[in-house]
Amino acid sequence: MDSLESMFLFLDYLTDTKRKRHVVGGILMSVSLFFGGMAFTMLSIKGEENEQDHS
C-alpha cells in the first residue's frame, strides 16, 4: 500500500506545473504511439505469414 501511495505522490510531483504536465503528456503520447505502431506492425506481419502458409 505504501508503494501505491508513493507512486501517486510521484505522479502529483510530475504534474504540479503546467510545463511539467505538457512534457509528461508528450512523453505519454509518444510511448502510446510507439506501442500502437508496434502492435500494428506485428498484426500485419502475422497476417502475411498466414497467407504464405495457405498457398
PDB file of C-alpha atoms in Angstrom:
ATOM      1  CA  MET A   1       0.000   0.000   0.000  1.00  0.00           C
ATOM      2  CA  ASP A   2       2.911   2.314   0.704  1.00  0.00           C
ATOM      3  CA  SER A   3       4.276   1.861  -2.807  1.00  0.00           C
ATOM      4  CA  LEU A   4       0.920   2.820  -4.318  1.00  0.00           C
ATOM      5  CA  GLU A   5       0.858   5.984  -2.235  1.00  0.00           C
ATOM      6  CA  SER A   6       4.413   6.861  -3.228  1.00  0.00           C
ATOM      7  CA  MET A   7       3.544   6.318  -6.903  1.00  0.00           C
ATOM      8  CA  PHE A   8       0.623   8.768  -6.631  1.00  0.00           C
ATOM      9  CA  LEU A   9       2.805  11.298  -4.850  1.00  0.00           C
ATOM     10  CA  PHE A  10       5.405  10.958  -7.617  1.00  0.00           C
ATOM     11  CA  LEU A  11       2.744  11.480 -10.303  1.00  0.00           C
ATOM     12  CA  ASP A  12       1.496  14.525  -8.413  1.00  0.00           C
ATOM     13  CA  TYR A  13       5.058  15.860  -8.325  1.00  0.00           C
ATOM     14  CA  LEU A  14       5.483  15.249 -12.063  1.00  0.00           C
ATOM     15  CA  THR A  15       2.381  17.227 -12.944  1.00  0.00           C
ATOM     16  CA  ASP A  16       2.465  20.098 -10.452  1.00  0.00           C
ATOM     17  CA  THR A  17       3.175  22.808 -13.048  1.00  0.00           C
ATOM     18  CA  LYS A  18       1.745  23.490 -16.484  1.00  0.00           C
ATOM     19  CA  ARG A  19       5.102  22.940 -18.173  1.00  0.00           C
ATOM     20  CA  LYS A  20       5.649  19.575 -16.469  1.00  0.00           C
ATOM     21  CA  ARG A  21       2.139  18.434 -17.445  1.00  0.00           C
ATOM     22  CA  HIS A  22       2.926  19.351 -21.047  1.00  0.00           C
ATOM     23  CA  VAL A  23       6.192  17.369 -21.026  1.00  0.00           C
ATOM     24  CA  VAL A  24       4.653  14.330 -19.309  1.00  0.00           C
ATOM     25  CA  GLY A  25       1.714  14.395 -21.735  1.00  0.00           C
ATOM     26  CA  GLY A  26       4.077  14.490 -24.706  1.00  0.00           C
ATOM     27  CA  ILE A  27       6.063  11.558 -23.362  1.00  0.00           C
ATOM     28  CA  LEU A  28       2.894   9.525 -22.754  1.00  0.00           C
ATOM     29  CA  MET A  29       1.628  10.288 -26.260  1.00  0.00           C
ATOM     30  CA  SER A  30       4.969   9.257 -27.777  1.00  0.00           C
ATOM     31  CA  VAL A  31       5.013   5.987 -25.863  1.00  0.00           C
ATOM     32  CA  SER A  32       1.429   5.163 -26.810  1.00  0.00           C
ATOM     33  CA  LEU A  33       2.085   5.900 -30.496  1.00  0.00           C
ATOM     34  CA  PHE A  34       5.226   3.746 -30.369  1.00  0.00           C
ATOM     35  CA  PHE A  35       3.393   0.751 -28.915  1.00  0.00           C
ATOM     36  CA  GLY A  36       0.422   1.288 -31.239  1.00  0.00           C
ATOM     37  CA  GLY A  37       2.727   1.267 -34.241  1.00  0.00           C
ATOM     38  CA  MET A  38       4.494  -1.824 -32.971  1.00  0.00           C
ATOM     39  CA  ALA A  39       1.159  -3.613 -32.472  1.00  0.00           C
ATOM     40  CA  PHE A  40       0.032  -2.676 -35.989  1.00  0.00           C
ATOM     41  CA  THR A  41       3.329  -3.968 -37.401  1.00  0.00           C
ATOM     42  CA  MET A  42       3.031  -7.255 -35.543  1.00  0.00           C
ATOM     43  CA  LEU A  43      -0.547  -7.756 -36.752  1.00  0.00           C
ATOM     44  CA  SER A  44       0.399  -7.039 -40.363  1.00  0.00           C
ATOM     45  CA  ILE A  45       3.410  -9.383 -40.217  1.00  0.00           C
ATOM     46  CA  LYS A  46       1.288 -12.134 -38.669  1.00  0.00           C
ATOM     47  CA  GLY A  47      -1.269 -11.743 -41.480  1.00  0.00           C
ATOM     48  CA  GLU A  48       1.419 -12.103 -44.149  1.00  0.00           C
ATOM     49  CA  GLU A  49       2.772 -15.306 -42.586  1.00  0.00           C
ATOM     50  CA  ASN A  50      -0.693 -16.853 -42.567  1.00  0.00           C
ATOM     51  CA  GLU A  51      -1.233 -16.014 -46.244  1.00  0.00           C
ATOM     52  CA  GLN A  52       2.031 -17.741 -47.214  1.00  0.00           C
ATOM     53  CA  ASP A  53       1.111 -20.909 -45.321  1.00  0.00           C
ATOM     54  CA  HIS A  54      -2.151 -21.315 -47.272  1.00  0.00           C
ATOM     55  CA  SER A  55      -0.539 -21.034 -50.722  1.00  0.00           C
TER      56      SER A  55
END
